[in-house]
Amino acid sequence: MSSQAASVAAGYDGLPAGRAAMRRAAADAFVEDAPHARALVVGIDGSRDGLTALAWAVRHAARRGLALCAVHVVDDDRPSSDTPPVGYDDGSGEIEEAAAELDRLGFTDATAEVRHGHPASVLLDLASAGGSTLVIGRRGLGGFAELVVGSTSQVCASLSTGTLVVVPDEWNPDAAPHGRVVVGVDDSADCQAALGFAFETADLEGAELKAVHAANLPESYPATDLWIDPAEQPWLARSEVLVTEALAGWREKYPEVTVRTSCTDGHPVQLLALESGEADLVVVGGRGRTRYTPLLLGSVARGLLHHTKSPVAVIHHESRPAA
């Protein structure tokens, strides 16, 4: 980890007032100059989930040749006095923990820093400003809850242009990989961005890609007793055409990736959550086909974040797939 990051990790406790002020000034300078552009941004919060998210981000960054920036956000205003109050959490413990984990993983192209403000807003601003992927743990200590469930304010506005990866606490970085990336398929623009991210990830990891389309029969088709031939399953042919058209061009761009497709009836959240049990990553579009809503993180993405067993990447069509 860089010496600049180490200066942030050192913290202020026990320092004379003058030196504490100098340390804070140095940390502030580093924060302003930190190279977030095209680097993964990882939210760390002192929980096991934060370290799990950091481990996933290290793998992702190493495969893509990206730098990594681990960020702990202190959810309050920085004290104005030179001497911090007794018991003040300056974030140094979380940074030191992250630095130790990065050393254990042998990843050196990383920095770590402390920010102050609302955790969700700060992290999303950092990621969106640099065109970066944001990686967080699903549960943590509660500071990132809004990123999981979504909101109608700055969180959604930021998510609408970025890539978010949520790592569940069930994910085990030491387990053998499944060798499979699952991507949810529909006819939306966000789906094409999700396919780009999924194909690139599968290609880099030497994994197969499984494209899954869920036909919600009660929503999209008449009741089965109105079908001319119930055995014909009219939804299936239409679903297969949709998946074929969605995949057009991607197989040619990534000829080394083995592609499997699955078209079935059911709720997409349930089907993708089931697929996540045997996947290294599930990739979905952020909004799907529903655009006339103030909640830009769509219902499928939100539902999947709560039930997935594997990391989930939520992609919007404005996102850059490589980061």
XYZ file of C-alpha atoms in Angstrom:
323
model
C 0.000 0.000 0.000
C 1.242 3.512 -0.740
C 2.983 5.723 1.819
C 0.213 8.309 1.341
C -2.359 5.741 2.385
C -0.232 4.819 5.381
C -0.299 8.437 6.506
C -4.062 8.292 6.649
C -3.982 4.968 8.437
C -1.762 6.352 11.179
C -4.587 8.454 12.611
C -4.448 11.278 15.168
C -4.823 9.639 18.583
C -2.108 10.525 21.053
C -0.516 13.263 18.962
C 0.078 16.801 20.235
C -2.421 19.343 18.898
C 0.000 20.848 16.367
C 1.078 17.524 14.936
C -2.540 16.360 14.854
C -3.468 19.383 12.749
C -0.560 18.673 10.375
C -1.621 15.037 10.108
C -5.191 16.033 9.268
C -3.937 18.492 6.646
C -1.780 15.791 5.053
C -4.704 13.405 5.022
C -6.923 16.032 3.428
C -4.334 16.667 0.718
C -4.117 12.964 -0.023
C -7.890 12.646 -0.202
C -8.099 15.460 -2.726
C -5.310 14.016 -4.887
C -6.327 10.352 -4.682
C -6.386 8.664 -8.115
C -9.974 7.411 -8.273
C -10.337 7.555 -12.057
C -10.553 4.030 -13.481
C -9.820 2.531 -10.060
C -12.171 0.326 -8.125
C -13.688 2.071 -5.130
C -14.347 -0.242 -2.184
C -16.379 0.738 0.836
C -14.908 -0.537 4.105
C -16.657 -0.071 7.415
C -14.869 -2.154 10.011
C -17.075 -5.200 9.450
C -16.254 -8.659 8.132
C -18.421 -7.854 5.118
C -16.177 -4.929 4.279
C -13.126 -7.180 4.185
C -15.033 -9.736 2.103
C -15.899 -7.008 -0.390
C -12.253 -5.938 -0.393
C -11.147 -9.501 -1.205
C -13.566 -9.664 -4.150
C -12.407 -6.264 -5.386
C -8.759 -7.355 -5.283
C -9.532 -10.303 -7.574
C -11.504 -8.099 -9.947
C -8.842 -5.385 -10.040
C -5.994 -7.863 -10.554
C -7.696 -9.461 -13.572
C -8.368 -6.107 -15.197
C -5.099 -4.399 -14.287
C -6.904 -1.748 -12.244
C -5.872 0.155 -9.155
C -7.983 -0.085 -6.030
C -9.016 2.567 -3.528
C -10.441 1.436 -0.186
C -12.530 4.145 1.465
C -13.869 4.382 4.987
C -16.459 7.102 5.516
C -16.828 8.529 9.005
C -20.502 9.378 9.263
C -20.146 12.775 10.959
C -18.551 16.193 10.482
C -14.824 16.527 11.009
C -14.134 18.277 14.342
C -13.052 21.878 13.882
C -10.668 21.916 16.854
C -7.046 20.819 16.669
C -7.580 18.205 19.355
C -10.186 15.527 18.563
C -12.682 14.734 21.325
C -12.064 11.720 23.530
C -13.210 8.557 21.791
C -13.421 10.234 18.389
C -13.408 7.670 15.554
C -10.957 8.962 12.980
C -11.211 5.816 10.844
C -7.583 4.827 11.374
C -8.540 1.403 12.724
C -10.523 0.537 9.611
C -7.735 1.754 7.346
C -5.110 -0.258 9.221
C -7.323 -3.341 8.983
C -7.737 -2.841 5.241
C -3.989 -2.330 4.800
C -3.281 -5.572 6.644
C -5.774 -7.433 4.448
C -4.241 -5.994 1.278
C -0.800 -7.092 2.483
C -2.153 -10.578 3.207
C -3.628 -10.771 -0.287
C -0.396 -9.512 -1.834
C -2.081 -6.657 -3.707
C 0.049 -3.509 -3.861
C -1.674 -1.260 -6.423
C -3.970 0.139 -3.753
C -4.575 3.197 -1.634
C -6.785 3.713 1.395
C -8.361 6.823 2.771
C -10.864 8.296 5.217
C -13.717 10.537 4.134
C -16.353 12.355 6.159
C -20.028 12.618 5.300
C -22.908 10.308 4.464
C -21.379 6.916 3.535
C -23.667 6.141 0.595
C -23.427 9.601 -0.942
C -19.652 9.893 -0.504
C -18.897 6.486 -2.001
C -21.241 6.953 -4.942
C -19.836 10.402 -5.655
C -16.280 9.038 -5.674
C -17.168 6.180 -7.999
C -19.260 8.229 -10.411
C -16.703 11.050 -10.607
C -13.997 8.636 -11.740
C -16.150 6.346 -13.871
C -15.304 3.586 -11.408
C -17.001 0.456 -10.191
C -18.138 0.662 -6.566
C -17.848 -2.506 -4.462
C -19.529 -2.901 -1.074
C -20.536 -5.657 1.315
C -24.237 -6.397 1.553
C -24.719 -5.943 5.293
C -21.742 -4.337 6.975
C -22.510 -2.361 10.107
C -25.541 -0.689 8.573
C -23.852 2.339 7.005
C -24.388 1.116 3.449
C -28.002 -0.018 3.839
C -29.285 2.624 1.433
C -27.051 1.290 -1.327
C -28.776 -2.081 -1.060
C -32.389 -0.989 -0.817
C -32.086 2.136 -2.933
C -33.612 5.582 -2.405
C -35.124 8.356 -4.472
C -32.433 10.969 -3.912
C -28.697 11.138 -4.605
C -28.184 7.389 -4.260
C -30.428 6.618 -7.224
C -29.106 9.519 -9.273
C -25.558 8.227 -8.847
C -26.488 4.604 -9.465
C -28.097 5.554 -12.743
C -24.677 6.184 -14.300
C -22.435 3.711 -12.505
C -21.673 0.100 -11.793
C -22.330 -1.306 -8.331
C -21.114 -4.684 -7.079
C -22.637 -6.004 -3.863
C -20.835 -8.900 -2.171
C -22.997 -10.984 0.191
C -21.673 -12.262 3.474
C -22.133 -15.851 2.216
C -19.414 -15.405 -0.404
C -16.259 -17.290 0.537
C -13.086 -15.943 -1.108
C -11.247 -19.185 -0.296
C -13.790 -21.481 -1.985
C -13.103 -22.975 -5.415
C -14.787 -20.954 -8.191
C -17.844 -22.348 -9.949
C -16.519 -21.260 -13.344
C -19.812 -19.594 -14.265
C -21.088 -16.060 -14.747
C -24.873 -15.640 -14.881
C -26.507 -12.685 -16.615
C -30.165 -11.727 -16.607
C -31.506 -11.051 -20.107
C -34.370 -8.842 -21.258
C -34.822 -6.353 -24.114
C -33.638 -3.228 -22.279
C -30.649 -0.981 -22.943
C -29.287 -1.799 -19.502
C -29.314 -5.476 -20.463
C -26.838 -4.811 -23.267
C -24.507 -3.081 -20.820
C -24.915 -6.028 -18.441
C -24.078 -8.471 -21.241
C -20.905 -6.541 -22.040
C -19.771 -6.683 -18.416
C -20.725 -10.359 -18.098
C -18.972 -11.464 -21.294
C -15.813 -9.557 -20.411
C -15.777 -11.038 -16.913
C -16.344 -14.578 -18.193
C -13.591 -14.126 -20.771
C -11.077 -12.858 -18.199
C -11.927 -15.607 -15.714
C -12.131 -18.465 -18.219
C -15.704 -19.091 -17.087
C -18.812 -20.075 -18.981
C -21.627 -17.586 -19.330
C -25.238 -18.513 -18.651
C -27.833 -16.124 -20.055
C -31.105 -16.412 -18.155
C -34.461 -15.020 -19.242
C -37.498 -15.302 -17.013
C -40.914 -14.995 -18.675
C -43.381 -13.637 -16.144
C -46.448 -15.420 -17.537
C -49.172 -13.719 -15.479
C -47.789 -10.304 -16.480
C -46.953 -10.877 -20.148
C -49.212 -13.676 -21.407
C -52.876 -14.658 -21.153
C -53.983 -17.350 -18.734
C -52.962 -20.855 -19.818
C -56.594 -21.939 -20.280
C -56.847 -19.387 -23.116
C -53.946 -20.830 -25.106
C -54.898 -22.569 -28.342
C -52.525 -25.402 -27.538
C -51.402 -25.399 -23.881
C -48.635 -27.887 -24.684
C -47.100 -25.499 -27.215
C -46.045 -22.907 -24.603
C -46.203 -19.793 -26.823
C -44.067 -17.794 -24.406
C -41.090 -20.088 -24.960
C -40.555 -19.347 -28.651
C -40.834 -15.610 -28.023
C -38.400 -15.826 -25.114
C -35.860 -17.742 -27.176
C -36.051 -15.110 -29.920
C -35.539 -12.349 -27.345
C -32.445 -14.047 -25.913
C -31.012 -14.736 -29.378
C -31.458 -11.111 -30.398
C -29.983 -9.856 -27.121
C -26.875 -12.019 -27.557
C -26.355 -10.979 -31.182
C -22.772 -9.842 -31.678
C -21.515 -10.774 -28.218
C -20.613 -14.367 -29.077
C -18.599 -13.130 -32.058
C -16.808 -10.559 -29.923
C -15.931 -13.170 -27.277
C -15.545 -16.437 -29.238
C -13.669 -18.173 -26.398
C -16.589 -17.845 -23.984
C -18.900 -20.849 -23.765
C -22.498 -19.605 -23.697
C -25.527 -21.418 -22.317
C -29.050 -20.040 -22.390
C -32.060 -20.674 -20.193
C -35.622 -19.525 -20.854
C -38.132 -20.413 -18.193
C -41.268 -19.072 -16.597
C -41.202 -17.564 -13.147
C -40.215 -14.451 -11.279
C -36.760 -13.193 -12.337
C -35.647 -12.488 -8.755
C -36.397 -16.049 -7.666
C -34.780 -17.607 -10.727
C -31.630 -15.466 -10.589
C -31.300 -16.001 -6.839
C -31.481 -19.745 -7.463
C -28.828 -19.488 -10.190
C -26.586 -17.489 -7.850
C -25.953 -20.603 -5.766
C -23.739 -22.003 -8.547
C -22.324 -18.782 -9.959
C -19.238 -16.696 -9.283
C -21.110 -13.548 -10.284
C -24.639 -12.582 -11.296
C -24.931 -9.571 -13.599
C -28.154 -7.616 -14.095
C -29.196 -4.345 -15.663
C -30.015 -1.609 -13.217
C -33.478 -0.723 -14.411
C -34.648 -3.423 -16.799
C -37.694 -2.569 -18.869
C -39.354 -0.355 -16.253
C -38.251 3.247 -16.820
C -41.216 5.309 -15.678
C -40.329 5.288 -12.009
C -38.355 7.615 -9.739
C -36.547 4.565 -8.328
C -33.853 4.011 -10.960
C -32.592 0.841 -9.303
C -35.199 -1.565 -10.689
C -37.226 -4.064 -8.717
C -35.341 -7.112 -10.043
C -31.947 -5.661 -9.097
C -33.180 -4.569 -5.674
C -34.821 -7.914 -4.963
C -31.792 -9.890 -6.093
C -29.443 -7.917 -3.819
C -31.409 -9.157 -0.825
C -31.482 -12.846 -1.835
C -28.322 -13.609 -3.819
C -25.713 -16.105 -2.665
C -23.035 -14.779 -5.014
C -21.741 -11.283 -5.719
C -24.090 -9.237 -7.911
C -23.044 -6.594 -10.426
C -25.717 -4.008 -11.229
C -24.952 -2.312 -14.540
C -26.500 0.725 -16.197
C -26.164 1.401 -19.881
C -24.106 4.529 -19.219
C -21.513 2.413 -17.351
C -18.057 1.613 -18.699
C -17.897 -2.180 -18.763
C -14.150 -2.440 -18.268
C -14.088 -0.978 -14.768
